[in-house]
Amino acid sequence: MTETERTPVDFWFDPRCPWAWITSRWILEVERLRPIDVRWHVMSLAVLNEGRDVSEHYAEFLKTAWGPVRVCVAAEKKYGAEVLGSLYTELGTRFHNEQRKDFGQVIEDALGAAGLDPALAAAAGTDDHDEALRASHADGMDRVGYEVGTPVISVEGASFFGPVVSPIPRGEAAARLWDGVRLVAGTDGFFELKRSRTRAPIFD
């Protein structure tokens, strides 16, 4: 199968979100089993929640969310969007699977593991790339509205938030979920399907 026969799937992520991380590992599983080509984009929970009344705990979380997305955008500017997938994998593995809290070192280690310039870590502490960050964020959120978060997925004109799932579906279960999500998202006038979460994010 050639790349031209594969369906592009655009995926907006914030590397600090554990739910987006699970969904991202699922979509990579789907990519092995269905003819799709995942294209990665950055959105920002910090930008999304600007001016909103959030809990003190979540406000502290959002403070840690600026740096990684800024570095992702800086890496995209220097190397192109094709590096975002590998950088996200390195960041997410450290943030979520390893539960590391040394955020500055995580960024440096992730850049190195992805084969990218470690000097890009400096972007975490500046607003030099915030215009591009906000543009990427808006590109994703404008497709689904601003009452949802990350991830946002867009495929063949249908865009949606989620799916939010735990643990990560693997094998044929992942492929079946994709088929179902495509069916639902492609239904004209369909907007929402939701139930309360009864478990925390499970990483493997």
PDB file of C-alpha atoms in Angstrom:
ATOM      1  CA  MET A   1       0.000   0.000   0.000  1.00  0.00           C
ATOM      2  CA  THR A   2       1.358   3.392  -0.973  1.00  0.00           C
ATOM      3  CA  GLU A   3       1.181   6.539   1.131  1.00  0.00           C
ATOM      4  CA  THR A   4      -1.199   8.052  -1.413  1.00  0.00           C
ATOM      5  CA  GLU A   5      -3.710   5.276  -0.635  1.00  0.00           C
ATOM      6  CA  ARG A   6      -3.640   6.022   3.080  1.00  0.00           C
ATOM      7  CA  THR A   7      -6.186   8.366   4.638  1.00  0.00           C
ATOM      8  CA  PRO A   8      -4.651  11.400   6.414  1.00  0.00           C
ATOM      9  CA  VAL A   9      -5.686  11.696  10.068  1.00  0.00           C
ATOM     10  CA  ASP A  10      -4.829  14.942  11.851  1.00  0.00           C
ATOM     11  CA  PHE A  11      -4.274  14.661  15.608  1.00  0.00           C
ATOM     12  CA  TRP A  12      -3.945  17.650  17.958  1.00  0.00           C
ATOM     13  CA  PHE A  13      -2.235  16.950  21.275  1.00  0.00           C
ATOM     14  CA  ASP A  14      -0.906  18.574  24.412  1.00  0.00           C
ATOM     15  CA  PRO A  15       1.961  16.391  25.698  1.00  0.00           C
ATOM     16  CA  ARG A  16       1.004  17.003  29.342  1.00  0.00           C
ATOM     17  CA  CYS A  17      -2.498  15.490  28.983  1.00  0.00           C
ATOM     18  CA  PRO A  18      -2.637  11.828  30.113  1.00  0.00           C
ATOM     19  CA  TRP A  19      -5.893  11.156  28.274  1.00  0.00           C
ATOM     20  CA  ALA A  20      -4.524  12.478  24.988  1.00  0.00           C
ATOM     21  CA  TRP A  21      -1.454  10.289  25.541  1.00  0.00           C
ATOM     22  CA  ILE A  22      -3.589   7.158  25.762  1.00  0.00           C
ATOM     23  CA  THR A  23      -5.534   8.149  22.641  1.00  0.00           C
ATOM     24  CA  SER A  24      -2.303   8.857  20.788  1.00  0.00           C
ATOM     25  CA  ARG A  25      -0.951   5.389  21.537  1.00  0.00           C
ATOM     26  CA  TRP A  26      -4.261   3.942  20.340  1.00  0.00           C
ATOM     27  CA  ILE A  27      -4.149   5.867  17.038  1.00  0.00           C
ATOM     28  CA  LEU A  28      -0.625   4.550  16.418  1.00  0.00           C
ATOM     29  CA  GLU A  29      -1.986   1.047  16.933  1.00  0.00           C
ATOM     30  CA  VAL A  30      -4.738   1.837  14.445  1.00  0.00           C
ATOM     31  CA  GLU A  31      -2.123   3.090  11.970  1.00  0.00           C
ATOM     32  CA  ARG A  32      -0.626  -0.415  11.917  1.00  0.00           C
ATOM     33  CA  LEU A  33      -3.985  -2.031  11.184  1.00  0.00           C
ATOM     34  CA  ARG A  34      -5.884   0.424   9.028  1.00  0.00           C
ATOM     35  CA  PRO A  35      -4.751   2.474   5.984  1.00  0.00           C
ATOM     36  CA  ILE A  36      -4.321   5.803   7.787  1.00  0.00           C
ATOM     37  CA  ASP A  37      -1.451   8.263   8.016  1.00  0.00           C
ATOM     38  CA  VAL A  38      -1.346  10.186  11.310  1.00  0.00           C
ATOM     39  CA  ARG A  39      -0.240  13.813  11.115  1.00  0.00           C
ATOM     40  CA  TRP A  40       0.591  15.482  14.429  1.00  0.00           C
ATOM     41  CA  HIS A  41      -0.284  19.015  15.535  1.00  0.00           C
ATOM     42  CA  VAL A  42       0.068  20.955  18.771  1.00  0.00           C
ATOM     43  CA  MET A  43      -2.780  22.351  20.848  1.00  0.00           C
ATOM     44  CA  SER A  44      -2.432  23.849  24.320  1.00  0.00           C
ATOM     45  CA  LEU A  45      -4.460  23.259  27.460  1.00  0.00           C
ATOM     46  CA  ALA A  46      -2.814  26.385  28.893  1.00  0.00           C
ATOM     47  CA  VAL A  47      -4.094  28.486  26.004  1.00  0.00           C
ATOM     48  CA  LEU A  48      -7.512  26.811  26.104  1.00  0.00           C
ATOM     49  CA  ASN A  49      -7.984  27.651  29.781  1.00  0.00           C
ATOM     50  CA  GLU A  50      -6.745  31.234  29.713  1.00  0.00           C
ATOM     51  CA  GLY A  51      -9.167  33.430  31.641  1.00  0.00           C
ATOM     52  CA  ARG A  52     -11.200  30.499  32.929  1.00  0.00           C
ATOM     53  CA  ASP A  53     -11.994  29.837  36.569  1.00  0.00           C
ATOM     54  CA  VAL A  54     -10.161  26.568  37.280  1.00  0.00           C
ATOM     55  CA  SER A  55      -9.232  24.803  40.502  1.00  0.00           C
ATOM     56  CA  GLU A  56      -5.963  25.626  42.235  1.00  0.00           C
ATOM     57  CA  HIS A  57      -4.704  22.127  41.487  1.00  0.00           C
ATOM     58  CA  TYR A  58      -5.470  22.426  37.761  1.00  0.00           C
ATOM     59  CA  ALA A  59      -3.972  25.926  37.653  1.00  0.00           C
ATOM     60  CA  GLU A  60      -0.695  24.458  38.930  1.00  0.00           C
ATOM     61  CA  PHE A  61      -0.900  21.757  36.271  1.00  0.00           C
ATOM     62  CA  LEU A  62      -1.422  24.360  33.550  1.00  0.00           C
ATOM     63  CA  LYS A  63       1.733  26.180  34.592  1.00  0.00           C
ATOM     64  CA  THR A  64       3.694  23.051  33.662  1.00  0.00           C
ATOM     65  CA  ALA A  65       1.904  22.773  30.319  1.00  0.00           C
ATOM     66  CA  TRP A  66       3.386  25.866  28.641  1.00  0.00           C
ATOM     67  CA  GLY A  67       6.958  24.640  28.271  1.00  0.00           C
ATOM     68  CA  PRO A  68       6.418  21.352  26.397  1.00  0.00           C
ATOM     69  CA  VAL A  69       4.058  22.802  23.780  1.00  0.00           C
ATOM     70  CA  ARG A  70       6.373  25.738  23.160  1.00  0.00           C
ATOM     71  CA  VAL A  71       9.261  23.349  22.593  1.00  0.00           C
ATOM     72  CA  CYS A  72       7.148  21.229  20.234  1.00  0.00           C
ATOM     73  CA  VAL A  73       6.300  24.289  18.153  1.00  0.00           C
ATOM     74  CA  ALA A  74       9.940  25.385  18.130  1.00  0.00           C
ATOM     75  CA  ALA A  75      10.975  21.921  16.937  1.00  0.00           C
ATOM     76  CA  GLU A  76       8.305  21.986  14.239  1.00  0.00           C
ATOM     77  CA  LYS A  77       9.560  25.367  13.044  1.00  0.00           C
ATOM     78  CA  LYS A  78      13.180  24.158  12.892  1.00  0.00           C
ATOM     79  CA  TYR A  79      12.676  20.685  11.426  1.00  0.00           C
ATOM     80  CA  GLY A  80       9.135  20.459  10.077  1.00  0.00           C
ATOM     81  CA  ALA A  81       5.979  18.797  11.347  1.00  0.00           C
ATOM     82  CA  GLU A  82       7.362  15.331  10.690  1.00  0.00           C
ATOM     83  CA  VAL A  83       9.388  15.464  13.937  1.00  0.00           C
ATOM     84  CA  LEU A  84       6.357  16.055  16.169  1.00  0.00           C
ATOM     85  CA  GLY A  85       5.366  12.398  16.403  1.00  0.00           C
ATOM     86  CA  SER A  86       8.723  11.208  17.689  1.00  0.00           C
ATOM     87  CA  LEU A  87       9.146  14.174  20.032  1.00  0.00           C
ATOM     88  CA  TYR A  88       5.668  13.628  21.447  1.00  0.00           C
ATOM     89  CA  THR A  89       6.485   9.961  22.035  1.00  0.00           C
ATOM     90  CA  GLU A  90       9.642  10.851  23.939  1.00  0.00           C
ATOM     91  CA  LEU A  91       7.913  13.538  26.014  1.00  0.00           C
ATOM     92  CA  GLY A  92       4.842  11.457  26.732  1.00  0.00           C
ATOM     93  CA  THR A  93       6.774   8.369  27.742  1.00  0.00           C
ATOM     94  CA  ARG A  94       8.624  10.390  30.367  1.00  0.00           C
ATOM     95  CA  PHE A  95       5.641  12.420  31.576  1.00  0.00           C
ATOM     96  CA  HIS A  96       3.125   9.590  31.731  1.00  0.00           C
ATOM     97  CA  ASN A  97       4.668   6.128  31.698  1.00  0.00           C
ATOM     98  CA  GLU A  98       7.626   7.141  33.853  1.00  0.00           C
ATOM     99  CA  GLN A  99       5.699   9.808  35.820  1.00  0.00           C
ATOM    100  CA  ARG A 100       8.688  12.149  35.877  1.00  0.00           C
ATOM    101  CA  LYS A 101       8.232  15.590  37.420  1.00  0.00           C
ATOM    102  CA  ASP A 102      11.615  17.131  36.562  1.00  0.00           C
ATOM    103  CA  PHE A 103      10.013  18.937  33.645  1.00  0.00           C
ATOM    104  CA  GLY A 104      13.054  20.806  32.388  1.00  0.00           C
ATOM    105  CA  GLN A 105      15.167  17.672  32.308  1.00  0.00           C
ATOM    106  CA  VAL A 106      12.353  15.718  30.679  1.00  0.00           C
ATOM    107  CA  ILE A 107      12.303  18.201  27.813  1.00  0.00           C
ATOM    108  CA  GLU A 108      16.071  18.040  27.366  1.00  0.00           C
ATOM    109  CA  ASP A 109      16.100  14.244  27.505  1.00  0.00           C
ATOM    110  CA  ALA A 110      13.196  13.984  25.068  1.00  0.00           C
ATOM    111  CA  LEU A 111      14.860  16.268  22.551  1.00  0.00           C
ATOM    112  CA  GLY A 112      18.041  14.227  22.732  1.00  0.00           C
ATOM    113  CA  ALA A 113      16.210  10.914  22.370  1.00  0.00           C
ATOM    114  CA  ALA A 114      14.332  12.272  19.343  1.00  0.00           C
ATOM    115  CA  GLY A 115      17.609  13.360  17.737  1.00  0.00           C
ATOM    116  CA  LEU A 116      16.742  17.051  17.918  1.00  0.00           C
ATOM    117  CA  ASP A 117      18.805  20.088  18.912  1.00  0.00           C
ATOM    118  CA  PRO A 118      18.918  20.193  22.741  1.00  0.00           C
ATOM    119  CA  ALA A 119      19.126  23.990  22.565  1.00  0.00           C
ATOM    120  CA  LEU A 120      15.419  23.954  21.672  1.00  0.00           C
ATOM    121  CA  ALA A 121      14.733  23.350  25.369  1.00  0.00           C
ATOM    122  CA  ALA A 122      15.240  27.080  25.902  1.00  0.00           C
ATOM    123  CA  ALA A 123      11.973  27.715  24.036  1.00  0.00           C
ATOM    124  CA  ALA A 124      10.068  26.407  27.070  1.00  0.00           C
ATOM    125  CA  GLY A 125      10.734  29.609  28.980  1.00  0.00           C
ATOM    126  CA  THR A 126       9.964  32.162  26.280  1.00  0.00           C
ATOM    127  CA  ASP A 127       6.939  33.317  24.317  1.00  0.00           C
ATOM    128  CA  ASP A 128       8.901  33.524  21.067  1.00  0.00           C
ATOM    129  CA  HIS A 129       6.780  30.828  19.406  1.00  0.00           C
ATOM    130  CA  ASP A 130       3.442  31.595  21.050  1.00  0.00           C
ATOM    131  CA  GLU A 131       1.936  33.114  17.902  1.00  0.00           C
ATOM    132  CA  ALA A 132       2.551  29.871  16.005  1.00  0.00           C
ATOM    133  CA  LEU A 133       1.380  27.862  19.015  1.00  0.00           C
ATOM    134  CA  ARG A 134      -1.897  29.769  19.169  1.00  0.00           C
ATOM    135  CA  ALA A 135      -2.406  29.360  15.421  1.00  0.00           C
ATOM    136  CA  SER A 136      -1.923  25.592  15.619  1.00  0.00           C
ATOM    137  CA  HIS A 137      -4.189  25.441  18.661  1.00  0.00           C
ATOM    138  CA  ALA A 138      -6.931  27.428  16.902  1.00  0.00           C
ATOM    139  CA  ASP A 139      -6.686  25.270  13.790  1.00  0.00           C
ATOM    140  CA  GLY A 140      -7.658  22.243  15.849  1.00  0.00           C
ATOM    141  CA  MET A 141     -10.139  23.799  18.254  1.00  0.00           C
ATOM    142  CA  ASP A 142     -12.029  25.754  15.599  1.00  0.00           C
ATOM    143  CA  ARG A 143     -13.034  22.400  14.108  1.00  0.00           C
ATOM    144  CA  VAL A 144     -14.742  21.144  17.269  1.00  0.00           C
ATOM    145  CA  GLY A 145     -15.475  24.154  19.475  1.00  0.00           C
ATOM    146  CA  TYR A 146     -13.855  25.366  22.664  1.00  0.00           C
ATOM    147  CA  GLU A 147     -15.835  23.388  25.242  1.00  0.00           C
ATOM    148  CA  VAL A 148     -13.664  20.308  24.795  1.00  0.00           C
ATOM    149  CA  GLY A 149      -9.963  19.626  25.268  1.00  0.00           C
ATOM    150  CA  THR A 150      -7.357  17.323  23.791  1.00  0.00           C
ATOM    151  CA  PRO A 151      -7.093  15.241  21.715  1.00  0.00           C
ATOM    152  CA  VAL A 152      -8.825  16.554  18.626  1.00  0.00           C
ATOM    153  CA  ILE A 153      -8.925  14.280  15.607  1.00  0.00           C
ATOM    154  CA  SER A 154      -9.887  15.305  12.088  1.00  0.00           C
ATOM    155  CA  VAL A 155     -10.393  12.829   9.249  1.00  0.00           C
ATOM    156  CA  GLU A 156     -12.021  13.378   5.856  1.00  0.00           C
ATOM    157  CA  GLY A 157     -13.944  16.440   6.967  1.00  0.00           C
ATOM    158  CA  ALA A 158     -15.175  15.006  10.273  1.00  0.00           C
ATOM    159  CA  SER A 159     -13.578  16.394  13.440  1.00  0.00           C
ATOM    160  CA  PHE A 160     -14.158  15.374  17.051  1.00  0.00           C
ATOM    161  CA  PHE A 161     -12.747  15.372  20.567  1.00  0.00           C
ATOM    162  CA  GLY A 162     -11.531  12.029  21.887  1.00  0.00           C
ATOM    163  CA  PRO A 163     -12.085   9.174  22.108  1.00  0.00           C
ATOM    164  CA  VAL A 164     -11.315   9.209  25.839  1.00  0.00           C
ATOM    165  CA  VAL A 165     -10.473   5.641  26.807  1.00  0.00           C
ATOM    166  CA  SER A 166      -8.442   3.707  29.384  1.00  0.00           C
ATOM    167  CA  PRO A 167      -6.524   1.456  29.069  1.00  0.00           C
ATOM    168  CA  ILE A 168      -5.036   1.693  25.565  1.00  0.00           C
ATOM    169  CA  PRO A 169      -6.926  -0.530  23.102  1.00  0.00           C
ATOM    170  CA  ARG A 170      -4.572  -2.889  21.298  1.00  0.00           C
ATOM    171  CA  GLY A 171      -4.785  -5.142  18.255  1.00  0.00           C
ATOM    172  CA  GLU A 172      -8.146  -5.739  16.685  1.00  0.00           C
ATOM    173  CA  ALA A 173      -9.892  -3.977  19.582  1.00  0.00           C
ATOM    174  CA  ALA A 174      -8.103  -0.787  18.548  1.00  0.00           C
ATOM    175  CA  ALA A 175      -9.132  -1.236  14.927  1.00  0.00           C
ATOM    176  CA  ARG A 176     -12.770  -1.915  15.833  1.00  0.00           C
ATOM    177  CA  LEU A 177     -12.885   1.230  17.964  1.00  0.00           C
ATOM    178  CA  TRP A 178     -11.535   3.240  15.033  1.00  0.00           C
ATOM    179  CA  ASP A 179     -14.159   1.812  12.693  1.00  0.00           C
ATOM    180  CA  GLY A 180     -16.870   2.731  15.186  1.00  0.00           C
ATOM    181  CA  VAL A 181     -15.540   6.218  15.789  1.00  0.00           C
ATOM    182  CA  ARG A 182     -15.379   6.853  12.043  1.00  0.00           C
ATOM    183  CA  LEU A 183     -18.963   5.685  11.652  1.00  0.00           C
ATOM    184  CA  VAL A 184     -20.271   7.876  14.464  1.00  0.00           C
ATOM    185  CA  ALA A 185     -18.211  10.953  13.559  1.00  0.00           C
ATOM    186  CA  GLY A 186     -19.271  10.717   9.944  1.00  0.00           C
ATOM    187  CA  THR A 187     -22.978  10.764  10.786  1.00  0.00           C
ATOM    188  CA  ASP A 188     -24.541  14.082   9.851  1.00  0.00           C
ATOM    189  CA  GLY A 189     -25.837  15.941  12.889  1.00  0.00           C
ATOM    190  CA  PHE A 190     -24.139  13.700  15.451  1.00  0.00           C
ATOM    191  CA  PHE A 191     -22.617  15.691  18.311  1.00  0.00           C
ATOM    192  CA  GLU A 192     -22.091  13.789  21.528  1.00  0.00           C
ATOM    193  CA  LEU A 193     -21.778  10.368  23.155  1.00  0.00           C
ATOM    194  CA  LYS A 194     -20.494  10.392  26.735  1.00  0.00           C
ATOM    195  CA  ARG A 195     -20.523   8.705  30.136  1.00  0.00           C
ATOM    196  CA  SER A 196     -18.795   9.438  33.435  1.00  0.00           C
ATOM    197  CA  ARG A 197     -15.217   8.188  33.823  1.00  0.00           C
ATOM    198  CA  THR A 198     -14.878   5.376  36.357  1.00  0.00           C
ATOM    199  CA  ARG A 199     -11.122   4.766  36.126  1.00  0.00           C
ATOM    200  CA  ALA A 200      -7.905   6.750  35.989  1.00  0.00           C
ATOM    201  CA  PRO A 201      -5.592   6.780  32.963  1.00  0.00           C
ATOM    202  CA  ILE A 202      -3.846   3.415  32.609  1.00  0.00           C
ATOM    203  CA  PHE A 203      -0.527   3.433  30.756  1.00  0.00           C
ATOM    204  CA  ASP A 204       1.426   0.458  29.490  1.00  0.00           C
TER     205      ASP A 204
END
